PDB file of C-alpha atoms in Angstrom:
ATOM      1  CA  MET A   1     -12.894 -24.523 -11.420  1.00  0.00           C
ATOM      2  CA  ALA A   2     -12.525 -22.102 -14.345  1.00  0.00           C
ATOM      3  CA  SER A   3     -10.514 -18.986 -13.738  1.00  0.00           C
ATOM      4  CA  TYR A   4     -12.046 -15.551 -13.141  1.00  0.00           C
ATOM      5  CA  GLY A   5     -10.581 -14.593 -16.478  1.00  0.00           C
ATOM      6  CA  GLU A   6     -12.837 -17.160 -18.191  1.00  0.00           C
ATOM      7  CA  THR A   7     -16.005 -15.652 -16.581  1.00  0.00           C
ATOM      8  CA  PHE A   8     -14.713 -12.235 -17.740  1.00  0.00           C
ATOM      9  CA  HIS A   9     -14.215 -13.664 -21.229  1.00  0.00           C
ATOM     10  CA  GLN A  10     -17.776 -14.998 -21.304  1.00  0.00           C
ATOM     11  CA  LEU A  11     -19.185 -11.597 -20.294  1.00  0.00           C
ATOM     12  CA  ARG A  12     -17.052  -9.720 -22.887  1.00  0.00           C
ATOM     13  CA  VAL A  13     -18.026 -12.047 -25.719  1.00  0.00           C
ATOM     14  CA  GLY A  14     -21.590 -11.847 -24.618  1.00  0.00           C
ATOM     15  CA  LYS A  15     -21.421  -8.061 -24.861  1.00  0.00           C
ATOM     16  CA  GLY A  16     -19.937  -8.382 -28.416  1.00  0.00           C
ATOM     17  CA  LEU A  17     -16.740  -6.573 -27.365  1.00  0.00           C
ATOM     18  CA  THR A  18     -13.283  -7.341 -28.725  1.00  0.00           C
ATOM     19  CA  LEU A  19     -10.097  -7.190 -26.615  1.00  0.00           C
ATOM     20  CA  LYS A  20      -9.035  -4.135 -28.591  1.00  0.00           C
ATOM     21  CA  GLU A  21     -12.296  -2.319 -27.941  1.00  0.00           C
ATOM     22  CA  LEU A  22     -11.996  -2.938 -24.190  1.00  0.00           C
ATOM     23  CA  ALA A  23      -8.296  -2.255 -23.801  1.00  0.00           C
ATOM     24  CA  ASP A  24      -7.126   1.199 -22.590  1.00  0.00           C
ATOM     25  CA  GLU A  25      -4.252   2.809 -20.577  1.00  0.00           C
ATOM     26  CA  GLN A  26      -5.114   0.651 -17.588  1.00  0.00           C
ATOM     27  CA  ALA A  27      -5.342  -2.720 -19.341  1.00  0.00           C
ATOM     28  CA  SER A  28      -3.495  -3.567 -22.584  1.00  0.00           C
ATOM     29  CA  VAL A  29      -4.676  -6.189 -25.103  1.00  0.00           C
ATOM     30  CA  SER A  30      -1.847  -8.416 -23.958  1.00  0.00           C
ATOM     31  CA  PHE A  31      -2.844  -8.188 -20.296  1.00  0.00           C
ATOM     32  CA  LEU A  32      -6.509  -8.853 -21.046  1.00  0.00           C
ATOM     33  CA  SER A  33      -5.665 -11.851 -23.102  1.00  0.00           C
ATOM     34  CA  LYS A  34      -3.423 -13.260 -20.270  1.00  0.00           C
ATOM     35  CA  PHE A  35      -6.098 -12.608 -17.700  1.00  0.00           C
ATOM     36  CA  GLU A  36      -8.778 -14.399 -19.706  1.00  0.00           C
ATOM     37  CA  GLN A  37      -6.489 -17.378 -20.180  1.00  0.00           C
ATOM     38  CA  GLY A  38      -5.802 -17.561 -16.526  1.00  0.00           C
ATOM     39  CA  GLN A  39      -2.179 -16.540 -16.913  1.00  0.00           C
ATOM     40  CA  SER A  40      -2.346 -13.328 -14.900  1.00  0.00           C
ATOM     41  CA  LYS A  41      -4.167 -12.055 -11.866  1.00  0.00           C
ATOM     42  CA  ILE A  42      -5.860  -8.720 -11.541  1.00  0.00           C
ATOM     43  CA  SER A  43      -6.206  -6.038  -8.912  1.00  0.00           C
ATOM     44  CA  VAL A  44      -9.571  -4.822  -7.486  1.00  0.00           C
ATOM     45  CA  ASP A  45      -9.209  -1.357  -8.906  1.00  0.00           C
ATOM     46  CA  ARG A  46      -8.646  -2.629 -12.559  1.00  0.00           C
ATOM     47  CA  LEU A  47     -11.307  -5.260 -12.397  1.00  0.00           C
ATOM     48  CA  MET A  48     -13.962  -2.756 -11.266  1.00  0.00           C
ATOM     49  CA  HIS A  49     -12.801  -0.364 -13.995  1.00  0.00           C
ATOM     50  CA  LEU A  50     -13.216  -2.988 -16.730  1.00  0.00           C
ATOM     51  CA  LEU A  51     -16.527  -4.252 -15.441  1.00  0.00           C
ATOM     52  CA  LYS A  52     -17.803  -0.658 -15.488  1.00  0.00           C
ATOM     53  CA  LYS A  53     -16.675  -0.309 -19.108  1.00  0.00           C
ATOM     54  CA  MET A  54     -18.734  -3.369 -20.009  1.00  0.00           C
ATOM     55  CA  ASN A  55     -21.712  -2.059 -18.056  1.00  0.00           C
ATOM     56  CA  VAL A  56     -21.558  -5.077 -15.765  1.00  0.00           C
ATOM     57  CA  THR A  57     -21.921  -4.735 -11.991  1.00  0.00           C
ATOM     58  CA  ALA A  58     -19.650  -6.519  -9.563  1.00  0.00           C
ATOM     59  CA  ASP A  59     -22.679  -8.415  -8.257  1.00  0.00           C
ATOM     60  CA  GLU A  60     -23.529  -9.718 -11.769  1.00  0.00           C
ATOM     61  CA  TYR A  61     -19.848 -10.798 -12.366  1.00  0.00           C
ATOM     62  CA  PHE A  62     -19.554 -12.738  -9.054  1.00  0.00           C
ATOM     63  CA  PHE A  63     -23.100 -14.131  -9.283  1.00  0.00           C
ATOM     64  CA  LEU A  64     -22.253 -15.632 -12.696  1.00  0.00           C
ATOM     65  CA  GLN A  65     -18.991 -17.000 -11.316  1.00  0.00           C
ATOM     66  CA  HIS A  66     -20.741 -18.566  -8.307  1.00  0.00           C
ATOM     67  CA  ASP A  67     -23.770 -19.749 -10.263  1.00  0.00           C
ATOM     68  CA  ARG A  68     -21.692 -21.596 -12.826  1.00  0.00           C
ATOM     69  CA  TYR A  69     -19.477 -23.298 -10.257  1.00  0.00           C
ATOM     70  CA  LEU A  70     -21.834 -23.799  -7.351  1.00  0.00           C
ATOM     71  CA  ASN A  71     -19.988 -26.817  -5.999  1.00  0.00           C
ATOM     72  CA  SER A  72     -16.733 -24.812  -5.892  1.00  0.00           C
ATOM     73  CA  PRO A  73     -17.515 -21.666  -3.917  1.00  0.00           C
ATOM     74  CA  MET A  74     -15.528 -18.458  -4.599  1.00  0.00           C
ATOM     75  CA  PRO A  75     -12.499 -17.927  -2.388  1.00  0.00           C
ATOM     76  CA  VAL A  76     -13.316 -15.502   0.419  1.00  0.00           C
ATOM     77  CA  GLU A  77     -10.907 -12.990  -0.962  1.00  0.00           C
ATOM     78  CA  TRP A  78     -12.925 -12.524  -4.087  1.00  0.00           C
ATOM     79  CA  ARG A  79     -16.284 -12.443  -2.242  1.00  0.00           C
ATOM     80  CA  GLU A  80     -14.860  -9.444  -0.359  1.00  0.00           C
ATOM     81  CA  MET A  81     -13.413  -7.792  -3.426  1.00  0.00           C
ATOM     82  CA  GLY A  82     -16.690  -8.063  -5.209  1.00  0.00           C
ATOM     83  CA  ALA A  83     -17.975  -5.246  -3.146  1.00  0.00           C
ATOM     84  CA  ALA A  84     -17.310  -1.875  -4.884  1.00  0.00           C
ATOM     85  CA  ASN A  85     -16.687  -0.296  -1.477  1.00  0.00           C
ATOM     86  CA  ALA A  86     -13.991  -2.689  -0.294  1.00  0.00           C
ATOM     87  CA  LEU A  87     -11.393   0.051  -0.199  1.00  0.00           C
ATOM     88  CA  THR A  88     -13.657   2.476   1.763  1.00  0.00           C
ATOM     89  CA  ASP A  89     -14.565  -0.269   4.162  1.00  0.00           C
ATOM     90  CA  LEU A  90     -10.936  -1.267   4.852  1.00  0.00           C
ATOM     91  CA  THR A  91      -9.905   2.347   5.292  1.00  0.00           C
ATOM     92  CA  ASN A  92     -12.661   2.859   7.878  1.00  0.00           C
ATOM     93  CA  ILE A  93     -11.719  -0.314   9.757  1.00  0.00           C
ATOM     94  CA  PHE A  94      -8.112   0.908  10.013  1.00  0.00           C
ATOM     95  CA  LEU A  95      -9.011   4.460  10.887  1.00  0.00           C
ATOM     96  CA  ILE A  96     -11.251   3.432  13.795  1.00  0.00           C
ATOM     97  CA  SER A  97      -8.602   1.253  15.374  1.00  0.00           C
ATOM     98  CA  SER A  98      -5.796   3.731  14.852  1.00  0.00           C
ATOM     99  CA  GLY A  99      -7.982   6.567  16.119  1.00  0.00           C
ATOM    100  CA  LEU A 100      -8.713   4.727  19.392  1.00  0.00           C
ATOM    101  CA  ALA A 101      -4.974   4.063  19.785  1.00  0.00           C
ATOM    102  CA  MET A 102      -4.029   7.695  19.091  1.00  0.00           C
ATOM    103  CA  ARG A 103      -6.515   8.849  21.741  1.00  0.00           C
ATOM    104  CA  HIS A 104      -5.222   6.142  24.128  1.00  0.00           C
ATOM    105  CA  GLN A 105      -8.721   4.674  24.561  1.00  0.00           C
ATOM    106  CA  TRP A 106      -7.335   1.219  25.266  1.00  0.00           C
ATOM    107  CA  LYS A 107     -10.436  -0.277  26.830  1.00  0.00           C
ATOM    108  CA  LYS A 108     -12.429   0.588  23.727  1.00  0.00           C
ATOM    109  CA  LEU A 109      -9.634  -0.837  21.569  1.00  0.00           C
ATOM    110  CA  TYR A 110      -9.670  -4.070  23.534  1.00  0.00           C
ATOM    111  CA  ALA A 111     -13.487  -4.328  23.093  1.00  0.00           C
ATOM    112  CA  ARG A 112     -13.151  -3.530  19.425  1.00  0.00           C
ATOM    113  CA  LEU A 113     -10.528  -6.244  19.000  1.00  0.00           C
ATOM    114  CA  ASP A 114     -12.976  -8.821  20.366  1.00  0.00           C
ATOM    115  CA  VAL A 115     -15.499  -7.743  17.731  1.00  0.00           C
ATOM    116  CA  LEU A 116     -12.916  -7.819  14.877  1.00  0.00           C
ATOM    117  CA  LYS A 117     -11.750 -11.232  15.967  1.00  0.00           C
ATOM    118  CA  GLU A 118     -15.330 -12.570  15.960  1.00  0.00           C
ATOM    119  CA  ASN A 119     -15.965 -10.970  12.502  1.00  0.00           C
ATOM    120  CA  ALA A 120     -12.878 -12.592  11.117  1.00  0.00           C
ATOM    121  CA  LYS A 121     -13.791 -15.953  12.530  1.00  0.00           C
ATOM    122  CA  LYS A 122     -17.435 -15.893  11.242  1.00  0.00           C
ATOM    123  CA  SER A 123     -16.626 -14.389   7.912  1.00  0.00           C
ATOM    124  CA  PRO A 124     -12.890 -14.572   6.962  1.00  0.00           C
ATOM    125  CA  THR A 125     -12.945 -12.049   4.147  1.00  0.00           C
ATOM    126  CA  VAL A 126      -9.833 -10.105   3.261  1.00  0.00           C
ATOM    127  CA  ASN A 127     -11.103  -6.952   5.008  1.00  0.00           C
ATOM    128  CA  ASN A 128     -12.132  -8.757   8.145  1.00  0.00           C
ATOM    129  CA  VAL A 129      -8.876 -10.636   8.581  1.00  0.00           C
ATOM    130  CA  LEU A 130      -6.727  -7.595   7.810  1.00  0.00           C
ATOM    131  CA  GLY A 131      -8.913  -5.482  10.130  1.00  0.00           C
ATOM    132  CA  TYR A 132      -8.270  -7.946  13.046  1.00  0.00           C
ATOM    133  CA  ASP A 133      -4.540  -8.080  12.327  1.00  0.00           C
ATOM    134  CA  TYR A 134      -4.325  -4.360  12.190  1.00  0.00           C
ATOM    135  CA  GLY A 135      -6.138  -3.999  15.478  1.00  0.00           C
ATOM    136  CA  ARG A 136      -3.730  -6.418  17.118  1.00  0.00           C
ATOM    137  CA  MET A 137      -0.784  -4.334  15.785  1.00  0.00           C
ATOM    138  CA  MET A 138      -2.314  -1.118  17.280  1.00  0.00           C
ATOM    139  CA  LEU A 139      -2.635  -2.833  20.647  1.00  0.00           C
ATOM    140  CA  ALA A 140       0.882  -4.251  20.470  1.00  0.00           C
ATOM    141  CA  ASN A 141       2.282  -0.717  20.086  1.00  0.00           C
ATOM    142  CA  HIS A 142       0.620   0.051  23.417  1.00  0.00           C
ATOM    143  CA  THR A 143       1.676  -3.031  25.350  1.00  0.00           C
ATOM    144  CA  GLY A 144       5.202  -3.144  23.896  1.00  0.00           C
ATOM    145  CA  LYS A 145       4.723  -6.787  23.048  1.00  0.00           C
ATOM    146  CA  SER A 146       5.526  -7.917  19.492  1.00  0.00           C
ATOM    147  CA  ILE A 147       2.868  -9.805  17.681  1.00  0.00           C
ATOM    148  CA  GLU A 148       4.293 -12.700  15.632  1.00  0.00           C
ATOM    149  CA  HIS A 149       2.847 -13.295  12.191  1.00  0.00           C
ATOM    150  CA  SER A 150       0.596 -10.237  12.355  1.00  0.00           C
ATOM    151  CA  SER A 151       1.516  -9.276   8.811  1.00  0.00           C
ATOM    152  CA  ASP A 152       1.491 -12.824   7.373  1.00  0.00           C
ATOM    153  CA  TYR A 153      -1.968 -12.578   5.781  1.00  0.00           C
ATOM    154  CA  ALA A 154      -1.132  -9.040   4.325  1.00  0.00           C
ATOM    155  CA  VAL A 155       2.094 -10.425   2.856  1.00  0.00           C
ATOM    156  CA  LYS A 156       0.356 -13.471   1.422  1.00  0.00           C
ATOM    157  CA  TYR A 157      -2.346 -11.320  -0.208  1.00  0.00           C
ATOM    158  CA  LEU A 158       0.092  -8.891  -1.775  1.00  0.00           C
ATOM    159  CA  LYS A 159       2.234 -11.706  -3.222  1.00  0.00           C
ATOM    160  CA  GLN A 160      -0.747 -13.246  -5.036  1.00  0.00           C
ATOM    161  CA  ILE A 161      -1.811 -10.028  -6.860  1.00  0.00           C
ATOM    162  CA  ASP A 162       0.121  -9.428 -10.008  1.00  0.00           C
ATOM    163  CA  ASP A 163      -0.655  -5.680 -10.229  1.00  0.00           C
ATOM    164  CA  TRP A 164      -1.412  -3.334  -7.436  1.00  0.00           C
ATOM    165  CA  GLY A 165      -3.898  -0.487  -7.134  1.00  0.00           C
ATOM    166  CA  ILE A 166      -4.880   1.804  -4.237  1.00  0.00           C
ATOM    167  CA  TYR A 167      -6.232  -1.094  -2.168  1.00  0.00           C
ATOM    168  CA  GLU A 168      -2.928  -2.975  -2.309  1.00  0.00           C
ATOM    169  CA  ILE A 169      -0.866   0.092  -1.451  1.00  0.00           C
ATOM    170  CA  LEU A 170      -3.055   0.775   1.566  1.00  0.00           C
ATOM    171  CA  VAL A 171      -2.457  -2.796   2.802  1.00  0.00           C
ATOM    172  CA  LEU A 172       1.286  -2.471   2.129  1.00  0.00           C
ATOM    173  CA  GLU A 173       1.615   0.817   3.983  1.00  0.00           C
ATOM    174  CA  SER A 174      -0.560  -0.272   6.944  1.00  0.00           C
ATOM    175  CA  PHE A 175       1.411  -3.413   7.608  1.00  0.00           C
ATOM    176  CA  LEU A 176       4.907  -2.269   6.635  1.00  0.00           C
ATOM    177  CA  THR A 177       6.228  -1.853  10.169  1.00  0.00           C
ATOM    178  CA  ALA A 178       5.322  -5.440  11.044  1.00  0.00           C
ATOM    179  CA  MET A 179       6.702  -7.094   7.923  1.00  0.00           C
ATOM    180  CA  PRO A 180       9.936  -9.068   7.889  1.00  0.00           C
ATOM    181  CA  LEU A 181      12.906  -7.370   6.324  1.00  0.00           C
ATOM    182  CA  ALA A 182      13.034  -9.882   3.411  1.00  0.00           C
ATOM    183  CA  ASP A 183       9.386  -9.057   2.470  1.00  0.00           C
ATOM    184  CA  VAL A 184       9.904  -5.311   2.589  1.00  0.00           C
ATOM    185  CA  GLU A 185      13.015  -5.646   0.454  1.00  0.00           C
ATOM    186  CA  LEU A 186      11.053  -7.789  -2.021  1.00  0.00           C
ATOM    187  CA  PHE A 187       8.064  -5.418  -2.203  1.00  0.00           C
ATOM    188  CA  THR A 188      10.312  -2.382  -2.612  1.00  0.00           C
ATOM    189  CA  ASN A 189      12.052  -4.053  -5.515  1.00  0.00           C
ATOM    190  CA  ILE A 190       8.866  -5.116  -7.317  1.00  0.00           C
ATOM    191  CA  ALA A 191       6.576  -2.167  -6.472  1.00  0.00           C
ATOM    192  CA  GLU A 192       7.165  -0.240  -9.644  1.00  0.00           C
ATOM    193  CA  ARG A 193       6.457  -3.270 -11.852  1.00  0.00           C
ATOM    194  CA  LYS A 194       3.302  -4.119  -9.918  1.00  0.00           C
ATOM    195  CA  LEU A 195       2.049  -0.553 -10.041  1.00  0.00           C
ATOM    196  CA  THR A 196       2.905   0.297 -13.659  1.00  0.00           C
ATOM    197  CA  ALA A 197      -0.382  -1.019 -15.015  1.00  0.00           C
ATOM    198  CA  ASN A 198      -2.438   1.167 -12.647  1.00  0.00           C
ATOM    199  CA  GLU A 199      -0.199   4.253 -12.615  1.00  0.00           C
ATOM    200  CA  SER A 200      -2.833   6.312 -14.512  1.00  0.00           C
ATOM    201  CA  ILE A 201      -5.323   5.753 -11.644  1.00  0.00           C
ATOM    202  CA  MET A 202      -5.553   8.849  -9.447  1.00  0.00           C
ATOM    203  CA  TYR A 203      -3.294   8.708  -6.415  1.00  0.00           C
ATOM    204  CA  VAL A 204      -1.480   5.525  -7.295  1.00  0.00           C
ATOM    205  CA  ALA A 205       1.751   7.361  -8.390  1.00  0.00           C
ATOM    206  CA  GLY A 206       1.658   9.499  -5.168  1.00  0.00           C
ATOM    207  CA  MET A 207       1.102   6.436  -3.004  1.00  0.00           C
ATOM    208  CA  HIS A 208       4.071   4.690  -4.730  1.00  0.00           C
ATOM    209  CA  ARG A 209       6.260   7.664  -3.785  1.00  0.00           C
ATOM    210  CA  GLY A 210       4.976   7.522  -0.168  1.00  0.00           C
ATOM    211  CA  PHE A 211       5.676   3.813   0.046  1.00  0.00           C
ATOM    212  CA  LEU A 212       9.281   4.335  -1.115  1.00  0.00           C
ATOM    213  CA  VAL A 213       9.802   6.976   1.565  1.00  0.00           C
ATOM    214  CA  SER A 214       8.301   4.724   4.236  1.00  0.00           C
ATOM    215  CA  SER A 215      10.375   1.730   3.244  1.00  0.00           C
ATOM    216  CA  PHE A 216      13.480   3.943   3.297  1.00  0.00           C
ATOM    217  CA  ALA A 217      12.612   4.844   6.839  1.00  0.00           C
ATOM    218  CA  TYR A 218      12.038   1.159   7.650  1.00  0.00           C
ATOM    219  CA  PHE A 219      15.510   0.269   6.433  1.00  0.00           C
ATOM    220  CA  MET A 220      17.113   3.129   8.362  1.00  0.00           C
ATOM    221  CA  SER A 221      15.399   2.006  11.564  1.00  0.00           C
ATOM    222  CA  LEU A 222      17.018  -1.399  11.174  1.00  0.00           C
ATOM    223  CA  ASP A 223      20.509  -0.045  10.337  1.00  0.00           C
ATOM    224  CA  GLN A 224      20.119  -1.544   6.821  1.00  0.00           C
ATOM    225  CA  PHE A 225      22.076   1.279   5.233  1.00  0.00           C
ATOM    226  CA  ALA A 226      22.922  -0.506   1.949  1.00  0.00           C
ATOM    227  CA  LEU A 227      19.181  -1.127   1.361  1.00  0.00           C
ATOM    228  CA  ALA A 228      18.329   2.393   2.390  1.00  0.00           C
ATOM    229  CA  ASN A 229      20.812   3.733  -0.105  1.00  0.00           C
ATOM    230  CA  GLU A 230      19.360   1.559  -2.846  1.00  0.00           C
ATOM    231  CA  ASN A 231      15.920   2.922  -2.025  1.00  0.00           C
ATOM    232  CA  LEU A 232      17.231   6.517  -2.346  1.00  0.00           C
ATOM    233  CA  SER A 233      18.359   5.604  -5.882  1.00  0.00           C
ATOM    234  CA  LYS A 234      14.809   4.219  -6.614  1.00  0.00           C
ATOM    235  CA  MET A 235      13.292   7.437  -5.297  1.00  0.00           C
ATOM    236  CA  GLU A 236      15.537   9.620  -7.386  1.00  0.00           C
ATOM    237  CA  ALA A 237      14.869   7.554 -10.503  1.00  0.00           C
ATOM    238  CA  LEU A 238      11.094   7.673  -9.951  1.00  0.00           C
ATOM    239  CA  HIS A 239      11.270  11.411  -9.500  1.00  0.00           C
ATOM    240  CA  LYS A 240      13.143  11.972 -12.752  1.00  0.00           C
ATOM    241  CA  LYS A 241      10.695   9.617 -14.578  1.00  0.00           C
ATOM    242  CA  ARG A 242       7.513  11.310 -13.384  1.00  0.00           C
ATOM    243  CA  ASP A 243       8.719  14.913 -13.285  1.00  0.00           C
ATOM    244  CA  GLY A 244       6.606  17.037 -15.542  1.00  0.00           C
ATOM    245  CA  ARG A 245       3.741  14.611 -15.547  1.00  0.00           C
ATOM    246  CA  ASP A 246       2.448  15.284 -12.048  1.00  0.00           C
ATOM    247  CA  LEU A 247       3.256  17.331  -9.025  1.00  0.00           C
ATOM    248  CA  THR A 248       6.538  16.133  -7.545  1.00  0.00           C
ATOM    249  CA  ALA A 249       7.975  19.174  -5.805  1.00  0.00           C
ATOM    250  CA  ASN A 250       7.117  17.768  -2.443  1.00  0.00           C
ATOM    251  CA  PHE A 251       8.804  14.507  -3.394  1.00  0.00           C
ATOM    252  CA  ALA A 252      11.978  16.336  -4.339  1.00  0.00           C
ATOM    253  CA  MET A 253      12.094  18.047  -0.938  1.00  0.00           C
ATOM    254  CA  THR A 254      11.481  14.687   0.783  1.00  0.00           C
ATOM    255  CA  ILE A 255      14.379  13.098  -1.203  1.00  0.00           C
ATOM    256  CA  LEU A 256      16.710  15.929  -0.130  1.00  0.00           C
ATOM    257  CA  TRP A 257      15.635  15.377   3.500  1.00  0.00           C
ATOM    258  CA  CYS A 258      16.187  11.594   3.236  1.00  0.00           C
ATOM    259  CA  GLU A 259      19.637  12.161   1.741  1.00  0.00           C
ATOM    260  CA  GLY A 260      20.484  14.291   4.680  1.00  0.00           C
ATOM    261  CA  TRP A 261      19.166  11.680   7.117  1.00  0.00           C
ATOM    262  CA  PHE A 262      21.269   9.016   5.416  1.00  0.00           C
ATOM    263  CA  LYS A 263      24.382  11.266   5.356  1.00  0.00           C
ATOM    264  CA  TYR A 264      23.876  12.178   9.020  1.00  0.00           C
ATOM    265  CA  ARG A 265      23.690   8.620  10.225  1.00  0.00           C
ATOM    266  CA  VAL A 266      26.303   7.087   7.926  1.00  0.00           C
ATOM    267  CA  ASP A 267      29.312   9.346   7.569  1.00  0.00           C
ATOM    268  CA  ASP A 268      28.889  13.102   7.949  1.00  0.00           C
ATOM    269  CA  LYS A 269      26.670  14.498  10.663  1.00  0.00           C
ATOM    270  CA  VAL A 270      27.384  18.192   9.727  1.00  0.00           C
ATOM    271  CA  LEU A 271      26.563  17.768   6.046  1.00  0.00           C
ATOM    272  CA  GLY A 272      23.650  15.492   6.841  1.00  0.00           C
ATOM    273  CA  ARG A 273      22.113  17.955   9.311  1.00  0.00           C
ATOM    274  CA  SER A 274      22.640  20.736   6.763  1.00  0.00           C
ATOM    275  CA  LYS A 275      20.658  18.795   4.028  1.00  0.00           C
ATOM    276  CA  MET A 276      17.785  18.108   6.415  1.00  0.00           C
ATOM    277  CA  ASN A 277      17.612  21.744   7.450  1.00  0.00           C
ATOM    278  CA  ASP A 278      17.754  22.831   3.790  1.00  0.00           C
ATOM    279  CA  ALA A 279      14.818  20.530   2.985  1.00  0.00           C
ATOM    280  CA  THR A 280      12.636  21.728   5.927  1.00  0.00           C
ATOM    281  CA  THR A 281      13.466  25.347   5.091  1.00  0.00           C
ATOM    282  CA  MET A 282      12.204  24.752   1.514  1.00  0.00           C
ATOM    283  CA  MET A 283       9.042  23.168   2.908  1.00  0.00           C
ATOM    284  CA  ARG A 284       8.450  26.224   5.080  1.00  0.00           C
ATOM    285  CA  LEU A 285       9.105  28.715   2.249  1.00  0.00           C
ATOM    286  CA  CYS A 286       6.778  26.699  -0.016  1.00  0.00           C
ATOM    287  CA  LYS A 287       4.108  27.081   2.692  1.00  0.00           C
ATOM    288  CA  GLU A 288       3.869  23.300   3.128  1.00  0.00           C
ATOM    289  CA  ASP A 289       3.128  23.810   6.825  1.00  0.00           C
ATOM    290  CA  ARG A 290       2.077  20.332   7.767  1.00  0.00           C
ATOM    291  CA  MET A 291       4.945  18.776   5.926  1.00  0.00           C
ATOM    292  CA  PHE A 292       7.367  21.229   7.558  1.00  0.00           C
ATOM    293  CA  ARG A 293       6.152  20.410  11.064  1.00  0.00           C
ATOM    294  CA  ILE A 294       6.378  16.651  10.484  1.00  0.00           C
ATOM    295  CA  TYR A 295       9.930  16.682   9.008  1.00  0.00           C
ATOM    296  CA  ASP A 296      11.180  19.348  11.437  1.00  0.00           C
ATOM    297  CA  ASP A 297      10.004  17.027  14.269  1.00  0.00           C
ATOM    298  CA  PHE A 298      11.640  14.054  12.540  1.00  0.00           C
ATOM    299  CA  THR A 299      14.952  15.985  12.307  1.00  0.00           C
ATOM    300  CA  ALA A 300      14.915  16.807  16.010  1.00  0.00           C
ATOM    301  CA  GLU A 301      14.142  13.120  16.869  1.00  0.00           C
ATOM    302  CA  ILE A 302      16.962  11.868  14.644  1.00  0.00           C
ATOM    303  CA  VAL A 303      19.709  14.227  15.954  1.00  0.00           C
ATOM    304  CA  SER A 304      18.743  13.570  19.554  1.00  0.00           C
ATOM    305  CA  ALA A 305      19.202   9.795  19.352  1.00  0.00           C
ATOM    306  CA  PRO A 306      22.258   7.586  18.745  1.00  0.00           C
ATOM    307  CA  ASN A 307      20.330   5.426  16.279  1.00  0.00           C
ATOM    308  CA  ASP A 308      16.990   5.155  14.558  1.00  0.00           C
ATOM    309  CA  HIS A 309      15.729   1.961  16.229  1.00  0.00           C
ATOM    310  CA  ASP A 310      12.877   3.713  17.880  1.00  0.00           C
ATOM    311  CA  PHE A 311      12.100   6.090  15.014  1.00  0.00           C
ATOM    312  CA  HIS A 312       8.274   6.328  14.388  1.00  0.00           C
ATOM    313  CA  TYR A 313       7.728   6.816  10.720  1.00  0.00           C
ATOM    314  CA  GLY A 314       4.070   5.942  10.406  1.00  0.00           C
ATOM    315  CA  THR A 315       3.248   9.547   9.404  1.00  0.00           C
ATOM    316  CA  VAL A 316       5.964  10.060   6.787  1.00  0.00           C
ATOM    317  CA  ILE A 317       4.500  11.979   3.829  1.00  0.00           C
ATOM    318  CA  SER A 318       5.851  13.090   0.496  1.00  0.00           C
TER     319      SER A 318
END
């Protein structure tokens, strides 16, 4: 079966567009050439952006792909991604399950899990499978039982996409707590490279910052202090790189608080507590009320426990 890049190439040539005419800040000539030759994969965000520039709908693109290769049906992942509202759909699936869990409506969550399971079985699209796995995670938090392999599909999906957009970061953040240490370490190390191509897309830079904070908390909860310290360095480097290009004041306060947390747990409780307090004071003075309440609560939780094994960092923001 020909690659999706070849179908893209056929459409581009048919529209009379050169690679140079189509290239922009989200897709260089080099990337487009590699994609068309099947040497590089593409994220949902970027593909939709390029199709829009060519005045081609997602339906037209995937119809052509399917029509040309009828005997080799499209992988279910791409059938799902062909929908322009894939990100919205996945967000809604996650929000409903997490909302039921937050309101302790366990009977409804059990019933919803049956529906999600059936959907994933009948139509194993990316959204349906991830939705079922996420529902299982929410229920596992209630029962206290660990769910083996609940993040396997998410990890597999993220590894096969060469560059990430908002959809991929949503998947990464949502399944982070269930991922094996080795995979979180891998994704932390390659996140910047995978996000570089889409960094001009709204929210991607901010979501990258948020992921680094969440993965820092993940490492701290497992007493992986060396990895946590490496993550602090990545956060500081990213802040210096982006400062002046977008709003990073909140990220700076978050970094200060994380430095305090690290210091408190590793070698100096007095200095560590002082740094965390300085950060939350700055948040309060900057009228970042929600951020202040979250990190003030985090500080109280950290100083009241001998370790961070039970630290709940699902609502870390930066």
